[in-house]
Amino acid sequence: ETGVTQSPTHLIKTRGQQVTLRCSSQSGHNTVSWYQQALGQGPQFIFQYYREEENGRGNFPPRFSGLQFPNYSSELNVNALELDDSALYLCASSFYYPDTEAFFGQGTRLTVV
Amino acid sequence: GDSVTQMEGPVTLSEEACLTINCTYTATGYPSLFWYVQYPGEGLQLLLKATKADDKGSNKGFEATYRKETTSFHLEKGSVQVSDSAVYFCALSDSGYSTLTFGKGTMLLVSP
């Protein structure tokens, strides 16, 4: 059973650029959620994908978008990067019904300069 | 909206000391409550959970009891080890495990 893997582990982007982060869900999981964790803060929910559709969204602007693929892997895209987008981005996978644990990846550390 | 408040850290303890990390929450419904742990350079791991009032979650010597009357879910351990040094996050969910509202985290530092 493979765990949740995210790529890349680190990257540096310039303000105004676009970035794509990737997540492979744990084997068998059909739901992926993305979180942003700013330095010294708790993770904040960005959105969730189930069956390739967005299934809930937190308080993030439309320049944060995502995709889920038929194999349940997922991408997080951020356009027009701002300095405040610098954070650890965490992906979590789970089954889509209540009472299933969400397993987290190690995250992608994004630095915007 | 939902929110979680936990005590600020760092909490600094000697090995074998008792630990309490306070957590209180605000939610409109009857949420499930969780403690996650984050070791340096790693993602989040579920430590324990409770899904209804008066439930006690436990794992690896850690315990927390879901107290609806005080809207609290304090994390406790009777004897901490150096390997317990990490950041601990209290969280809640109104809709299953995967849509979580987290507190800001409490860093625990345990010295030999």
PDB file of C-alpha atoms in Angstrom:
ATOM      1  CA  GLU A   1       0.000   0.000   0.000  1.00  0.00           C
ATOM      2  CA  THR A   2       1.596   3.244  -1.131  1.00  0.00           C
ATOM      3  CA  GLY A   3       1.159   6.425   0.860  1.00  0.00           C
ATOM      4  CA  VAL A   4       0.326   9.929  -0.300  1.00  0.00           C
ATOM      5  CA  THR A   5       3.134  11.436  -2.355  1.00  0.00           C
ATOM      6  CA  GLN A   6       3.539  15.047  -3.376  1.00  0.00           C
ATOM      7  CA  SER A   7       5.842  16.690  -5.877  1.00  0.00           C
ATOM      8  CA  PRO A   8       7.943  18.691  -5.954  1.00  0.00           C
ATOM      9  CA  THR A   9       9.086  18.887  -2.340  1.00  0.00           C
ATOM     10  CA  HIS A  10      10.346  22.442  -2.669  1.00  0.00           C
ATOM     11  CA  LEU A  11      10.151  25.140  -5.286  1.00  0.00           C
ATOM     12  CA  ILE A  12      10.765  28.832  -5.651  1.00  0.00           C
ATOM     13  CA  LYS A  13       8.656  31.036  -7.898  1.00  0.00           C
ATOM     14  CA  THR A  14       8.542  34.721  -8.729  1.00  0.00           C
ATOM     15  CA  ARG A  15       5.556  36.911  -7.915  1.00  0.00           C
ATOM     16  CA  GLY A  16       3.060  36.869 -10.784  1.00  0.00           C
ATOM     17  CA  GLN A  17       4.060  33.419 -12.038  1.00  0.00           C
ATOM     18  CA  GLN A  18       1.894  30.327 -12.079  1.00  0.00           C
ATOM     19  CA  VAL A  19       2.619  27.041 -10.280  1.00  0.00           C
ATOM     20  CA  THR A  20       1.307  23.474 -10.404  1.00  0.00           C
ATOM     21  CA  LEU A  21       1.659  21.110  -7.472  1.00  0.00           C
ATOM     22  CA  ARG A  22       0.950  17.383  -7.744  1.00  0.00           C
ATOM     23  CA  CYS A  23      -0.422  14.744  -5.430  1.00  0.00           C
ATOM     24  CA  SER A  24      -0.765  10.991  -5.783  1.00  0.00           C
ATOM     25  CA  SER A  25      -3.399   9.641  -3.454  1.00  0.00           C
ATOM     26  CA  GLN A  26      -3.019   6.546  -1.323  1.00  0.00           C
ATOM     27  CA  SER A  27      -3.947   3.367  -3.151  1.00  0.00           C
ATOM     28  CA  GLY A  28      -7.735   2.966  -3.281  1.00  0.00           C
ATOM     29  CA  HIS A  29      -8.573   6.447  -2.022  1.00  0.00           C
ATOM     30  CA  ASN A  30     -10.984   8.421  -4.210  1.00  0.00           C
ATOM     31  CA  THR A  31     -10.991  11.825  -2.497  1.00  0.00           C
ATOM     32  CA  VAL A  32      -8.225  14.419  -2.360  1.00  0.00           C
ATOM     33  CA  SER A  33      -8.166  17.548  -0.211  1.00  0.00           C
ATOM     34  CA  TRP A  34      -5.644  20.380  -0.365  1.00  0.00           C
ATOM     35  CA  TYR A  35      -4.507  22.559   2.529  1.00  0.00           C
ATOM     36  CA  GLN A  36      -2.281  25.617   2.834  1.00  0.00           C
ATOM     37  CA  GLN A  37      -0.088  25.845   5.930  1.00  0.00           C
ATOM     38  CA  ALA A  38       1.594  29.213   6.416  1.00  0.00           C
ATOM     39  CA  LEU A  39       4.650  29.326   8.660  1.00  0.00           C
ATOM     40  CA  GLY A  40       3.671  28.954  12.301  1.00  0.00           C
ATOM     41  CA  GLN A  41      -0.005  28.405  11.468  1.00  0.00           C
ATOM     42  CA  GLY A  42      -2.356  25.483  11.211  1.00  0.00           C
ATOM     43  CA  PRO A  43      -3.368  24.115   7.810  1.00  0.00           C
ATOM     44  CA  GLN A  44      -6.264  25.862   6.065  1.00  0.00           C
ATOM     45  CA  PHE A  45      -8.641  23.971   3.798  1.00  0.00           C
ATOM     46  CA  ILE A  46      -8.408  25.045   0.148  1.00  0.00           C
ATOM     47  CA  PHE A  47     -10.705  22.561  -1.637  1.00  0.00           C
ATOM     48  CA  GLN A  48     -11.602  18.917  -2.024  1.00  0.00           C
ATOM     49  CA  TYR A  49     -12.012  16.767  -5.130  1.00  0.00           C
ATOM     50  CA  TYR A  50     -14.166  13.678  -5.466  1.00  0.00           C
ATOM     51  CA  ARG A  51     -14.836  11.845  -8.734  1.00  0.00           C
ATOM     52  CA  GLU A  52     -12.965  14.558 -10.631  1.00  0.00           C
ATOM     53  CA  GLU A  53     -15.307  17.320  -9.387  1.00  0.00           C
ATOM     54  CA  GLU A  54     -14.676  20.029  -6.809  1.00  0.00           C
ATOM     55  CA  ASN A  55     -16.617  18.956  -3.737  1.00  0.00           C
ATOM     56  CA  GLY A  56     -16.145  21.831  -1.324  1.00  0.00           C
ATOM     57  CA  ARG A  57     -13.999  24.920  -1.124  1.00  0.00           C
ATOM     58  CA  GLY A  58     -12.527  27.037   1.635  1.00  0.00           C
ATOM     59  CA  ASN A  59     -12.010  30.782   1.648  1.00  0.00           C
ATOM     60  CA  PHE A  60      -9.503  30.971  -1.215  1.00  0.00           C
ATOM     61  CA  PRO A  61      -9.734  33.114  -4.373  1.00  0.00           C
ATOM     62  CA  PRO A  62     -10.436  31.635  -7.827  1.00  0.00           C
ATOM     63  CA  ARG A  63      -6.768  31.849  -8.795  1.00  0.00           C
ATOM     64  CA  PHE A  64      -6.445  28.677  -6.687  1.00  0.00           C
ATOM     65  CA  SER A  65      -7.807  25.881  -8.857  1.00  0.00           C
ATOM     66  CA  GLY A  66      -7.472  22.156  -9.063  1.00  0.00           C
ATOM     67  CA  LEU A  67      -7.960  18.974 -11.018  1.00  0.00           C
ATOM     68  CA  GLN A  68      -8.514  15.360 -10.165  1.00  0.00           C
ATOM     69  CA  PHE A  69      -7.688  12.651 -12.689  1.00  0.00           C
ATOM     70  CA  PRO A  70      -9.370   9.261 -13.294  1.00  0.00           C
ATOM     71  CA  ASN A  71      -6.657   7.573 -11.221  1.00  0.00           C
ATOM     72  CA  TYR A  72      -7.616   9.953  -8.347  1.00  0.00           C
ATOM     73  CA  SER A  73      -4.334  11.844  -8.428  1.00  0.00           C
ATOM     74  CA  SER A  74      -4.696  15.603  -8.223  1.00  0.00           C
ATOM     75  CA  GLU A  75      -3.123  18.938  -9.112  1.00  0.00           C
ATOM     76  CA  LEU A  76      -3.290  22.271  -7.368  1.00  0.00           C
ATOM     77  CA  ASN A  77      -2.740  25.279  -9.628  1.00  0.00           C
ATOM     78  CA  VAL A  78      -2.098  28.776  -8.387  1.00  0.00           C
ATOM     79  CA  ASN A  79      -2.091  31.691 -10.840  1.00  0.00           C
ATOM     80  CA  ALA A  80      -0.684  35.193 -10.382  1.00  0.00           C
ATOM     81  CA  LEU A  81       1.402  34.192  -7.382  1.00  0.00           C
ATOM     82  CA  GLU A  82       1.612  36.615  -4.480  1.00  0.00           C
ATOM     83  CA  LEU A  83       4.213  36.766  -1.729  1.00  0.00           C
ATOM     84  CA  ASP A  84       1.578  35.605   0.796  1.00  0.00           C
ATOM     85  CA  ASP A  85       1.175  32.370  -1.164  1.00  0.00           C
ATOM     86  CA  SER A  86       4.491  31.233   0.319  1.00  0.00           C
ATOM     87  CA  ALA A  87       3.540  28.228   2.449  1.00  0.00           C
ATOM     88  CA  LEU A  88       3.594  24.464   2.832  1.00  0.00           C
ATOM     89  CA  TYR A  89       0.886  22.918   0.652  1.00  0.00           C
ATOM     90  CA  LEU A  90      -0.475  19.651   1.986  1.00  0.00           C
ATOM     91  CA  CYS A  91      -2.491  17.059   0.149  1.00  0.00           C
ATOM     92  CA  ALA A  92      -4.652  14.519   1.959  1.00  0.00           C
ATOM     93  CA  SER A  93      -6.418  11.501   0.510  1.00  0.00           C
ATOM     94  CA  SER A  94      -9.335   9.506   1.875  1.00  0.00           C
ATOM     95  CA  PHE A  95     -12.427   7.550   0.941  1.00  0.00           C
ATOM     96  CA  TYR A  96     -15.531   9.602   0.365  1.00  0.00           C
ATOM     97  CA  TYR A  97     -17.770   8.655   3.215  1.00  0.00           C
ATOM     98  CA  PRO A  98     -17.716   9.775   6.865  1.00  0.00           C
ATOM     99  CA  ASP A  99     -15.390   8.249   9.445  1.00  0.00           C
ATOM    100  CA  THR A 100     -12.449   7.603   7.153  1.00  0.00           C
ATOM    101  CA  GLU A 101      -9.069   8.938   8.147  1.00  0.00           C
ATOM    102  CA  ALA A 102      -7.410  11.439   5.826  1.00  0.00           C
ATOM    103  CA  PHE A 103      -3.763  10.524   5.140  1.00  0.00           C
ATOM    104  CA  PHE A 104      -1.458  13.454   4.497  1.00  0.00           C
ATOM    105  CA  GLY A 105       1.535  13.756   2.233  1.00  0.00           C
ATOM    106  CA  GLN A 106       4.745  15.449   3.336  1.00  0.00           C
ATOM    107  CA  GLY A 107       3.840  18.618   1.503  1.00  0.00           C
ATOM    108  CA  THR A 108       5.336  20.975  -1.053  1.00  0.00           C
ATOM    109  CA  ARG A 109       7.168  24.012   0.297  1.00  0.00           C
ATOM    110  CA  LEU A 110       6.450  26.946  -2.041  1.00  0.00           C
ATOM    111  CA  THR A 111       8.459  30.136  -1.737  1.00  0.00           C
ATOM    112  CA  VAL A 112       7.357  33.180  -3.726  1.00  0.00           C
ATOM    113  CA  VAL A 113       9.978  35.895  -4.148  1.00  0.00           C
TER     114      VAL A 113
ATOM    115  CA  GLY B   1     -18.002  29.525  11.158  1.00  0.00           C
ATOM    116  CA  ASP B   2     -16.134  26.703  12.826  1.00  0.00           C
ATOM    117  CA  SER B   3     -12.948  27.492  14.726  1.00  0.00           C
ATOM    118  CA  VAL B   4     -10.394  25.824  16.986  1.00  0.00           C
ATOM    119  CA  THR B   5      -8.326  27.544  19.654  1.00  0.00           C
ATOM    120  CA  GLN B   6      -5.372  25.852  21.264  1.00  0.00           C
ATOM    121  CA  MET B   7      -2.781  27.013  23.758  1.00  0.00           C
ATOM    122  CA  GLU B   8       0.245  28.754  22.396  1.00  0.00           C
ATOM    123  CA  GLY B   9       3.616  27.153  22.649  1.00  0.00           C
ATOM    124  CA  PRO B  10       6.253  26.206  22.878  1.00  0.00           C
ATOM    125  CA  VAL B  11       5.535  23.882  25.748  1.00  0.00           C
ATOM    126  CA  THR B  12       8.854  22.833  27.254  1.00  0.00           C
ATOM    127  CA  LEU B  13       8.971  19.765  29.491  1.00  0.00           C
ATOM    128  CA  SER B  14      11.490  17.365  30.933  1.00  0.00           C
ATOM    129  CA  GLU B  15      11.263  13.698  30.053  1.00  0.00           C
ATOM    130  CA  GLU B  16       8.619  11.817  32.127  1.00  0.00           C
ATOM    131  CA  ALA B  17       6.707  15.022  32.948  1.00  0.00           C
ATOM    132  CA  CYS B  18       2.924  15.232  32.498  1.00  0.00           C
ATOM    133  CA  LEU B  19       1.527  16.984  29.447  1.00  0.00           C
ATOM    134  CA  THR B  20      -1.703  18.888  28.887  1.00  0.00           C
ATOM    135  CA  ILE B  21      -2.367  20.893  25.721  1.00  0.00           C
ATOM    136  CA  ASN B  22      -5.648  22.768  25.879  1.00  0.00           C
ATOM    137  CA  CYS B  23      -8.032  22.902  22.934  1.00  0.00           C
ATOM    138  CA  THR B  24     -11.458  24.488  22.683  1.00  0.00           C
ATOM    139  CA  TYR B  25     -13.704  24.699  19.665  1.00  0.00           C
ATOM    140  CA  THR B  26     -16.665  26.531  18.166  1.00  0.00           C
ATOM    141  CA  ALA B  27     -18.940  24.671  15.781  1.00  0.00           C
ATOM    142  CA  THR B  28     -22.550  24.921  14.674  1.00  0.00           C
ATOM    143  CA  GLY B  29     -23.239  21.186  14.641  1.00  0.00           C
ATOM    144  CA  TYR B  30     -21.810  18.123  16.354  1.00  0.00           C
ATOM    145  CA  PRO B  31     -18.309  17.851  14.978  1.00  0.00           C
ATOM    146  CA  SER B  32     -15.789  15.070  15.170  1.00  0.00           C
ATOM    147  CA  LEU B  33     -12.606  16.111  16.993  1.00  0.00           C
ATOM    148  CA  PHE B  34      -9.016  15.171  16.252  1.00  0.00           C
ATOM    149  CA  TRP B  35      -5.443  15.603  17.353  1.00  0.00           C
ATOM    150  CA  TYR B  36      -2.794  15.513  14.641  1.00  0.00           C
ATOM    151  CA  VAL B  37       0.969  15.488  15.148  1.00  0.00           C
ATOM    152  CA  GLN B  38       3.596  16.936  12.817  1.00  0.00           C
ATOM    153  CA  TYR B  39       7.206  15.868  13.269  1.00  0.00           C
ATOM    154  CA  PRO B  40       9.914  18.093  11.765  1.00  0.00           C
ATOM    155  CA  GLY B  41       9.974  17.895   7.983  1.00  0.00           C
ATOM    156  CA  GLU B  42       6.982  15.582   7.805  1.00  0.00           C
ATOM    157  CA  GLY B  43       3.289  15.767   6.996  1.00  0.00           C
ATOM    158  CA  LEU B  44       0.472  15.420   9.484  1.00  0.00           C
ATOM    159  CA  GLN B  45      -0.332  12.149  11.215  1.00  0.00           C
ATOM    160  CA  LEU B  46      -3.599  11.428  12.966  1.00  0.00           C
ATOM    161  CA  LEU B  47      -2.856  10.862  16.653  1.00  0.00           C
ATOM    162  CA  LEU B  48      -6.355  10.262  18.011  1.00  0.00           C
ATOM    163  CA  LYS B  49      -9.989  11.095  17.412  1.00  0.00           C
ATOM    164  CA  ALA B  50     -13.416  11.264  19.061  1.00  0.00           C
ATOM    165  CA  THR B  51     -16.664  11.403  17.152  1.00  0.00           C
ATOM    166  CA  LYS B  52     -19.253  12.149  19.841  1.00  0.00           C
ATOM    167  CA  ALA B  53     -19.633  13.700  23.271  1.00  0.00           C
ATOM    168  CA  ASP B  54     -17.889  11.881  26.147  1.00  0.00           C
ATOM    169  CA  ASP B  55     -15.851   9.716  23.743  1.00  0.00           C
ATOM    170  CA  LYS B  56     -12.224   9.303  24.746  1.00  0.00           C
ATOM    171  CA  GLY B  57      -9.625   8.971  22.027  1.00  0.00           C
ATOM    172  CA  SER B  58      -6.295   7.377  22.887  1.00  0.00           C
ATOM    173  CA  ASN B  59      -3.101   6.363  21.135  1.00  0.00           C
ATOM    174  CA  LYS B  60       0.572   5.965  22.087  1.00  0.00           C
ATOM    175  CA  GLY B  61      -0.158   7.011  25.675  1.00  0.00           C
ATOM    176  CA  PHE B  62      -1.962  10.195  24.622  1.00  0.00           C
ATOM    177  CA  GLU B  63      -5.609  10.737  25.556  1.00  0.00           C
ATOM    178  CA  ALA B  64      -8.298  13.329  24.916  1.00  0.00           C
ATOM    179  CA  THR B  65     -11.963  13.401  25.943  1.00  0.00           C
ATOM    180  CA  TYR B  66     -14.708  15.111  23.908  1.00  0.00           C
ATOM    181  CA  ARG B  67     -16.392  17.503  26.367  1.00  0.00           C
ATOM    182  CA  LYS B  68     -19.487  19.019  24.762  1.00  0.00           C
ATOM    183  CA  GLU B  69     -20.448  21.049  27.836  1.00  0.00           C
ATOM    184  CA  THR B  70     -17.130  22.908  27.822  1.00  0.00           C
ATOM    185  CA  THR B  71     -16.507  22.547  24.036  1.00  0.00           C
ATOM    186  CA  SER B  72     -13.055  21.197  24.799  1.00  0.00           C
ATOM    187  CA  PHE B  73     -10.769  18.371  23.686  1.00  0.00           C
ATOM    188  CA  HIS B  74      -7.607  18.698  25.764  1.00  0.00           C
ATOM    189  CA  LEU B  75      -4.643  16.434  24.933  1.00  0.00           C
ATOM    190  CA  GLU B  76      -2.963  14.668  27.857  1.00  0.00           C
ATOM    191  CA  LYS B  77      -0.088  12.285  28.435  1.00  0.00           C
ATOM    192  CA  GLY B  78       1.136  11.039  31.770  1.00  0.00           C
ATOM    193  CA  SER B  79       4.832  10.736  30.920  1.00  0.00           C
ATOM    194  CA  VAL B  80       6.343  12.390  27.843  1.00  0.00           C
ATOM    195  CA  GLN B  81       9.426  11.197  25.994  1.00  0.00           C
ATOM    196  CA  VAL B  82      12.000  13.093  23.951  1.00  0.00           C
ATOM    197  CA  SER B  83      10.534  11.426  20.857  1.00  0.00           C
ATOM    198  CA  ASP B  84       7.199  13.197  21.538  1.00  0.00           C
ATOM    199  CA  SER B  85       8.781  16.519  20.546  1.00  0.00           C
ATOM    200  CA  ALA B  86       6.660  17.765  17.647  1.00  0.00           C
ATOM    201  CA  VAL B  87       3.892  20.217  16.774  1.00  0.00           C
ATOM    202  CA  TYR B  88       0.397  19.133  17.853  1.00  0.00           C
ATOM    203  CA  PHE B  89      -2.727  20.341  16.064  1.00  0.00           C
ATOM    204  CA  CYS B  90      -6.272  20.155  17.347  1.00  0.00           C
ATOM    205  CA  ALA B  91      -8.867  19.939  14.580  1.00  0.00           C
ATOM    206  CA  LEU B  92     -12.554  19.435  13.968  1.00  0.00           C
ATOM    207  CA  SER B  93     -14.712  18.267  11.106  1.00  0.00           C
ATOM    208  CA  ASP B  94     -18.405  18.676  10.483  1.00  0.00           C
ATOM    209  CA  SER B  95     -18.318  16.438   7.413  1.00  0.00           C
ATOM    210  CA  GLY B  96     -16.101  13.462   7.923  1.00  0.00           C
ATOM    211  CA  TYR B  97     -12.362  13.311   8.294  1.00  0.00           C
ATOM    212  CA  SER B  98     -11.223  15.020   5.164  1.00  0.00           C
ATOM    213  CA  THR B  99     -12.557  18.569   5.540  1.00  0.00           C
ATOM    214  CA  LEU B 100     -10.797  19.739   8.650  1.00  0.00           C
ATOM    215  CA  THR B 101     -10.573  23.007  10.561  1.00  0.00           C
ATOM    216  CA  PHE B 102      -7.267  23.220  12.439  1.00  0.00           C
ATOM    217  CA  GLY B 103      -5.964  25.213  15.355  1.00  0.00           C
ATOM    218  CA  LYS B 104      -2.669  27.057  15.038  1.00  0.00           C
ATOM    219  CA  GLY B 105      -0.660  24.243  16.568  1.00  0.00           C
ATOM    220  CA  THR B 106       1.322  23.870  19.790  1.00  0.00           C
ATOM    221  CA  MET B 107       4.993  22.989  19.694  1.00  0.00           C
ATOM    222  CA  LEU B 108       6.132  20.523  22.360  1.00  0.00           C
ATOM    223  CA  LEU B 109       9.812  20.323  23.250  1.00  0.00           C
ATOM    224  CA  VAL B 110      10.889  17.525  25.569  1.00  0.00           C
ATOM    225  CA  SER B 111      14.403  17.531  26.997  1.00  0.00           C
ATOM    226  CA  PRO B 112      16.249  14.513  28.459  1.00  0.00           C
TER     227      PRO B 112
END
